[in-house]
Short mmCIF file of C-alpha atoms in Angstrom, two decimals:
data_model
loop_
_atom_site.label_atom_id
_atom_site.label_comp_id
_atom_site.label_asym_id
_atom_site.label_seq_id
_atom_site.Cartn_x
_atom_site.Cartn_y
_atom_site.Cartn_z
CA MET R 1 0.00 0.00 0.00
CA ALA R 2 1.45 3.36 -1.03
CA SER R 3 1.87 6.09 1.54
CA ASN R 4 -0.01 9.36 1.10
CA ARG R 5 2.79 11.18 2.87
CA VAL R 6 4.48 13.85 0.74
CA LEU R 7 8.26 13.94 1.08
CA PHE R 8 10.50 16.77 -0.02
CA ASP R 9 13.93 16.68 -1.66
CA ILE R 10 15.09 19.93 -0.08
CA ILE R 11 13.88 22.08 2.80
CA PHE R 12 15.08 25.60 3.55
CA ASN R 13 14.34 26.50 7.18
CA ASP R 14 14.08 30.25 7.81
CA ILE R 15 11.69 30.54 10.75
CA ASP R 16 12.00 32.39 14.06
CA LYS R 17 15.24 31.22 15.66
CA GLU R 18 13.60 30.32 18.98
CA ALA R 19 11.48 27.77 17.07
CA TYR R 20 14.45 26.06 15.41
CA PRO R 21 14.80 23.20 17.94
CA GLU R 22 11.17 22.11 17.67
CA SER R 23 11.31 22.24 13.87
CA LEU R 24 13.82 19.39 13.55
CA GLU R 25 11.41 16.47 14.02
CA PRO R 26 8.72 17.74 11.59
CA ILE R 27 11.47 18.48 9.06
CA LYS R 28 12.90 15.01 9.52
CA MET R 29 9.48 13.49 8.89
CA LYS R 30 8.90 15.56 5.73
CA LEU R 31 12.37 15.21 4.15
CA ARG R 32 13.13 12.09 2.12
CA SER R 33 16.21 10.01 2.74
CA GLY R 34 18.93 11.62 0.61
CA GLY R 35 17.29 15.04 0.94
CA LEU R 36 18.96 18.28 1.97
CA LEU R 37 18.15 20.65 4.80
CA ILE R 38 19.49 24.20 4.61
CA ILE R 39 19.30 26.55 7.57
CA ASP R 40 20.65 30.09 7.64
CA ASN R 41 21.88 32.35 10.47
CA MET R 42 23.62 29.52 12.32
CA LEU R 43 26.45 31.79 13.46
CA TRP R 44 23.85 34.40 14.35
CA SER R 45 26.25 37.35 13.94
CA GLY R 46 28.63 35.64 16.37
CA ARG R 47 26.03 35.60 19.15
CA VAL R 48 26.22 31.81 19.47
CA PHE R 49 29.78 32.26 20.81
CA ASP R 50 28.82 34.90 23.39
CA GLU R 51 28.16 32.98 26.62
CA LYS R 52 26.36 36.01 28.05
CA ASP R 53 23.78 35.94 25.26
CA VAL R 54 20.97 33.73 26.53
CA SER R 55 18.22 35.28 24.43
CA PRO R 56 15.54 32.87 23.15
CA ALA R 57 16.74 33.30 19.56
CA THR R 58 20.38 32.57 20.38
CA GLU R 59 19.47 29.62 22.60
CA GLY R 60 17.24 28.31 19.80
CA VAL R 61 20.13 28.30 17.34
CA ARG R 62 22.42 26.63 19.88
CA GLU R 63 19.91 23.94 20.81
CA PHE R 64 19.05 23.18 17.18
CA THR R 65 22.75 22.76 16.46
CA ARG R 66 23.15 20.38 19.42
CA ARG R 67 20.16 18.31 18.33
CA ILE R 68 21.04 17.93 14.67
CA ILE R 69 24.69 17.03 15.24
CA ALA R 70 23.68 14.45 17.87
CA ASP R 71 21.16 12.80 15.52
CA LYS R 72 22.82 9.95 13.61
CA ASP R 73 20.31 10.33 10.77
CA TRP R 74 22.05 13.50 9.57
CA ILE R 75 25.39 14.36 8.01
CA VAL R 76 25.88 18.00 8.96
CA SER R 77 28.21 20.67 7.64
CA LEU R 78 28.49 24.32 8.64
CA ALA R 79 29.37 26.73 5.85
CA PRO R 80 30.81 29.78 7.65
CA MET R 81 30.00 32.27 4.88
CA ARG R 82 28.26 35.47 5.96
CA ASP R 83 26.05 34.55 8.94
CA GLY R 84 26.62 30.80 8.72
CA MET R 85 24.56 28.12 7.05
CA ILE R 86 24.03 24.49 7.99
CA ILE R 87 23.67 22.12 5.10
CA ALA R 88 22.52 18.72 6.31
CA TYR R 89 22.06 15.50 4.36
CA LYS R 90 19.40 13.14 5.67
CA LYS R 91 20.64 9.55 5.59
#
């Protein structure tokens, strides 16, 4: 029986940064194996390196990064151009 679930080849995630962590599971469900996930602002103007910055947006970027690199279903690369971009391949 064929699934009615629509899967995408590529997803570009550009939502509010504080919502990044919770977006990973729905993205994972909607992206086909072999698909690409692209997320911008992952260096967040250097704010991710400032330990004093605990704003919801900065914490969202940090937590998303922790989650995706810990998930064995992803091959993740950070392209440090401009404000940083994660390009992740779903196994």
